[in-house]
Short mmCIF file of C-alpha atoms and ligand atoms in Angstrom, two decimals:
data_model
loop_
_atom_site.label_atom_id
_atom_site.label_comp_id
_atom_site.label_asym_id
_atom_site.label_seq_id
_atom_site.Cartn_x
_atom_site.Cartn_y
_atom_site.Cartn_z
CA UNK A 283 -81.13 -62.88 78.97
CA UNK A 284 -79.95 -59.05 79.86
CA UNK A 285 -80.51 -56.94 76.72
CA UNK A 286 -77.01 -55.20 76.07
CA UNK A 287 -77.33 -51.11 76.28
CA UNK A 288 -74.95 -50.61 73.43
CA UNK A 289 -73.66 -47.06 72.87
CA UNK A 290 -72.46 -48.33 69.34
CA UNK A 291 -73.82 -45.64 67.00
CA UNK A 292 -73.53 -47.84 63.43
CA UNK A 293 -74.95 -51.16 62.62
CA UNK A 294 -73.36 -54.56 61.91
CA UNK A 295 -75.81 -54.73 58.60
CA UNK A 296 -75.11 -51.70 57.31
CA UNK A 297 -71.46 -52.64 57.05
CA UNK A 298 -71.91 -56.12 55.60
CA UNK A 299 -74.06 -53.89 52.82
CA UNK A 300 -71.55 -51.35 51.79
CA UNK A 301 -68.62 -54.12 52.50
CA UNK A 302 -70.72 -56.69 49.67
CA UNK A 303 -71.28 -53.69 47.38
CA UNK A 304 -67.35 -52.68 47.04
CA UNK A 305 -65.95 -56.44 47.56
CA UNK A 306 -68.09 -56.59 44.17
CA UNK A 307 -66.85 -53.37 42.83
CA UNK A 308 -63.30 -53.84 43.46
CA UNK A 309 -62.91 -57.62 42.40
CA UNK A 310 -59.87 -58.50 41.07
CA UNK A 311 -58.40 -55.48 42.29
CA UNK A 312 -54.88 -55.71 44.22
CA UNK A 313 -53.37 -53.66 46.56
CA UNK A 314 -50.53 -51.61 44.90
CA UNK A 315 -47.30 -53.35 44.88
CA UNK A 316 -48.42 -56.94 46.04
CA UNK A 317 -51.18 -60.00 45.05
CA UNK A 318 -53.25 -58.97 47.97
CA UNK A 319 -56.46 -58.17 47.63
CA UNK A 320 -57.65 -54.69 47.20
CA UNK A 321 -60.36 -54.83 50.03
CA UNK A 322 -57.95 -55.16 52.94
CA UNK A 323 -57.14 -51.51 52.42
CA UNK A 324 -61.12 -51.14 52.81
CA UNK A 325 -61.24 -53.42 56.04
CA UNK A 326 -57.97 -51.25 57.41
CA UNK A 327 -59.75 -48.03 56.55
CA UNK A 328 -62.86 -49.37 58.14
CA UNK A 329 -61.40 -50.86 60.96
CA UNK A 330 -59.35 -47.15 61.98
CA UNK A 331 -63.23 -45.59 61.91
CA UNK A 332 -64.55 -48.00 64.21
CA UNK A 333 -61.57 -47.08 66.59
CA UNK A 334 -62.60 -43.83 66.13
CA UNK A 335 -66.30 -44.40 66.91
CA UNK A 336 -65.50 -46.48 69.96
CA UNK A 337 -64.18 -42.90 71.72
CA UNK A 338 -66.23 -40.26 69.49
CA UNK A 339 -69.54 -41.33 69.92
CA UNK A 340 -71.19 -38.20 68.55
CA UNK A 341 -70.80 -38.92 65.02
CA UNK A 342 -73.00 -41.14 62.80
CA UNK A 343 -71.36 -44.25 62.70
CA UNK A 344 -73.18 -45.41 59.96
CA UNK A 345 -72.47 -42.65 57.59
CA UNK A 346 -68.60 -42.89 58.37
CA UNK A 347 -68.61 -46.21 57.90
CA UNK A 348 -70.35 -46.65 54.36
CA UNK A 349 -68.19 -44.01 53.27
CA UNK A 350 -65.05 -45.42 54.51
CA UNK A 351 -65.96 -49.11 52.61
CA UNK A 352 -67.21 -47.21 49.38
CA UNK A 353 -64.24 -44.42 49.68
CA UNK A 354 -62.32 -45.56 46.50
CA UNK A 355 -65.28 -47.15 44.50
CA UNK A 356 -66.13 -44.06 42.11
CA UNK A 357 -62.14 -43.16 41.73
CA UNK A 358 -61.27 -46.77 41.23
CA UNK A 359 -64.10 -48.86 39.80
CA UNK A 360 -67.24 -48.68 37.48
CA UNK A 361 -69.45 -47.50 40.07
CA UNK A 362 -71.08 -44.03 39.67
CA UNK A 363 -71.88 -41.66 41.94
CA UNK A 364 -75.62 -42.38 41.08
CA UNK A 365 -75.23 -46.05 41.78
CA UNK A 366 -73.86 -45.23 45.08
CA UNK A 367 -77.10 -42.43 45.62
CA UNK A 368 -79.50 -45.15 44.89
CA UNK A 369 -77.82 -48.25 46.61
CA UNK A 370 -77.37 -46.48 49.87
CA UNK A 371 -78.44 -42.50 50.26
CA UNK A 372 -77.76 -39.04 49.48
CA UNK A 373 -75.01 -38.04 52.12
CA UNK A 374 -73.30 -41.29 51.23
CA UNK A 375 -72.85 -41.02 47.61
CA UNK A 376 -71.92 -36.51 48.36
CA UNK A 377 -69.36 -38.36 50.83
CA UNK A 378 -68.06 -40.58 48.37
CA UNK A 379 -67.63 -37.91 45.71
CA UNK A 380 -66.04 -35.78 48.15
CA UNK A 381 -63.25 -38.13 49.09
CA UNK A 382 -62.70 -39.04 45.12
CA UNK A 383 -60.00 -37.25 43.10
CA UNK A 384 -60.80 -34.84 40.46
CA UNK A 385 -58.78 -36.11 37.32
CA UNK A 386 -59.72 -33.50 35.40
CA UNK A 387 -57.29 -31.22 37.26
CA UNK A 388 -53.59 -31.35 37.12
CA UNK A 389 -52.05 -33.64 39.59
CA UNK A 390 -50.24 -31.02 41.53
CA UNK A 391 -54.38 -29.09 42.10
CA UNK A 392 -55.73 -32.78 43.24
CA UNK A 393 -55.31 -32.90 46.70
CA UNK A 394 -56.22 -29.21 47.35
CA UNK A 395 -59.41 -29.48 45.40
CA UNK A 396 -60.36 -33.10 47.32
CA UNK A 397 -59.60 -31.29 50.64
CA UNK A 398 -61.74 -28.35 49.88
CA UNK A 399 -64.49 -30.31 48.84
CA UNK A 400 -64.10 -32.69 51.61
CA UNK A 401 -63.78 -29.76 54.28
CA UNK A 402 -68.06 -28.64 52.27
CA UNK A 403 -69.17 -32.05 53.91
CA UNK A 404 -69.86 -33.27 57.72
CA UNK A 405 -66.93 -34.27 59.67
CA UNK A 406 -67.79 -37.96 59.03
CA UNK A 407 -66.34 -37.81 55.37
CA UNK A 408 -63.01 -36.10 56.99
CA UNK A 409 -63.17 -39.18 59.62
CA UNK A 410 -62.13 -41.58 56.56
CA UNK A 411 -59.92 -39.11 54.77
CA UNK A 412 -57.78 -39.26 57.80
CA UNK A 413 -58.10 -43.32 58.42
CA UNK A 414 -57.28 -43.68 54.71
CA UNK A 415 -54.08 -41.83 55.07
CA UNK A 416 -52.99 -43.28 58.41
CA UNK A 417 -53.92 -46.89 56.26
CA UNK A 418 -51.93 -45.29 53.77
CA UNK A 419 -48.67 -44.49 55.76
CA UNK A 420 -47.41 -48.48 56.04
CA UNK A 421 -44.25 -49.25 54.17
CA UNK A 422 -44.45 -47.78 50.78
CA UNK A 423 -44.49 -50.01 47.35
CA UNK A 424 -40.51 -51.22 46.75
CA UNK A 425 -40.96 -49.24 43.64
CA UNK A 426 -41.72 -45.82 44.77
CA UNK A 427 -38.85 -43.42 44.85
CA UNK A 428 -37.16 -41.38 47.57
CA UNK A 429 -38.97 -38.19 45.86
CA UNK A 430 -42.12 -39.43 45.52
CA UNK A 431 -41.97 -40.97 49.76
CA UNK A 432 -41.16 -37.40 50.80
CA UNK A 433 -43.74 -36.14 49.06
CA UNK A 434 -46.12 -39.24 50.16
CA UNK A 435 -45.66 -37.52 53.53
CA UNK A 436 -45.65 -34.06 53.31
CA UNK A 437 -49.20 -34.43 51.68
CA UNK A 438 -49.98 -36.19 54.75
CA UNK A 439 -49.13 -33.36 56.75
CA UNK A 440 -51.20 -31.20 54.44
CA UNK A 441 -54.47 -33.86 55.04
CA UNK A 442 -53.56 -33.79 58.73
CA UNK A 443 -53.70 -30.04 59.00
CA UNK A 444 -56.62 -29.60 56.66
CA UNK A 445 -58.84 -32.22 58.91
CA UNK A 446 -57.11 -32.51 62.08
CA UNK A 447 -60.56 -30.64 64.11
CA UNK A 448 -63.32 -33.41 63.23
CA UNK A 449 -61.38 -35.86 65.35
CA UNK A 450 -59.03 -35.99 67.71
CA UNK A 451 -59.01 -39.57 67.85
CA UNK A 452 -57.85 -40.08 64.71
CA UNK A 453 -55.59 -36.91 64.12
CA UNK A 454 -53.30 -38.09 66.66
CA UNK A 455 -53.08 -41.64 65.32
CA UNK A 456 -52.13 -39.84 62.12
CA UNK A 457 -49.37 -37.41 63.11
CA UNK A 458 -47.82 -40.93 65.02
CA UNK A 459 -47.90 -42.21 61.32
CA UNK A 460 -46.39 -39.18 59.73
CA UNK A 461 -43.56 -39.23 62.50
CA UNK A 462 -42.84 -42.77 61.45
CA UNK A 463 -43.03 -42.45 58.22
CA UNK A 464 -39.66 -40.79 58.31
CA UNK A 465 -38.00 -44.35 58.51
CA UNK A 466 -38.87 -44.69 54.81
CA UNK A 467 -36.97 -41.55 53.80
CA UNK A 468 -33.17 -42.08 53.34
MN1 MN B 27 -58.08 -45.33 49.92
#
């Protein structure tokens, strides 16, 4: 049997772990606008990283990857940021808290402020800021309005310019989204 020389720089188990943890988290969760589950967003963030990884081998794979399946789970669930720190690590749980909106601030400040904290942390944690937006960029809910699409997309452009350097990879797949996006705006 030949032993495969994989370059793959992130592990099979350390996916199903983090993927367990937030299909627990996020139960009964639905994506916005529909009866489908929450997690596909997870598996479509997750999946864009991988892409990413199959070109960009530098980065830790592993790191992106937890943090791409636990992105949402301290914005949109019980889980703390301890919870995260002792289930997994350190740079996980900072990555985590990095890519979850401060609701403390106005609404208008949030994206700034999770950009500037996110730009503090390795280029990893910027890797799944990007794939969540290009996720993010699909047909938008049937109940969002015309102002709220064309402003959908101009904070893209504001997450693509803010992150574009830690991967090419992915910053192109985004500004293809951001270009398309334009069929949702009347
Ligand atoms: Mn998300």
């Amino acid at each position: 049997m030949e032993i495969y020389q994989s370059l793959q720089n992130w592990s099979q188990d350390t996916y199903i772990k983090a993927y367990k943890f937030a299909a627990h988290a996020h139960q009964g969760q639905k994506v916005p606008g529909t009866e489908i589950s929450y997690i596909m967003h997870l598996s479509f963030v997750s999946m864009e990283v991988i892409a990413a990884l199959n070109v960009e081998q530098e980065y830790d794979g592993n790191l992106a990857l937890q943090c791409a399946i636990l992105h949402d789970t301290i914005e949109d669930t019980n889980t703390t940021f301890e919870q995260i720190k002792t289930e997994f690590d350190e740079a996980v749980a900072n990555g985590v808290l990095a890519l979850t909106k401060d609701e403390s601030l106005a609404k208008h400040l949030q994206m700034a402020d999770s950009l500037r904290r996110i730009k503090e942390q390795p280029p990893e944690i910027w890797m799944v800021k990007l794939a969540d937006r290009i996720s993010n960029l699909q047909a938008p809910p049937h109940y969002w309005t015309q102002d709220k699409i064309t402003q959908y997309r101009e904070e893209a452009i504001e997450i693509y310019e803010a992150l574009k350097d830690a991967s090419s990879f992915l910053a192109s797949r985004l500004a293809k989204k951001i270009e398309d996006y334009k069929a949702f705006i009347e």
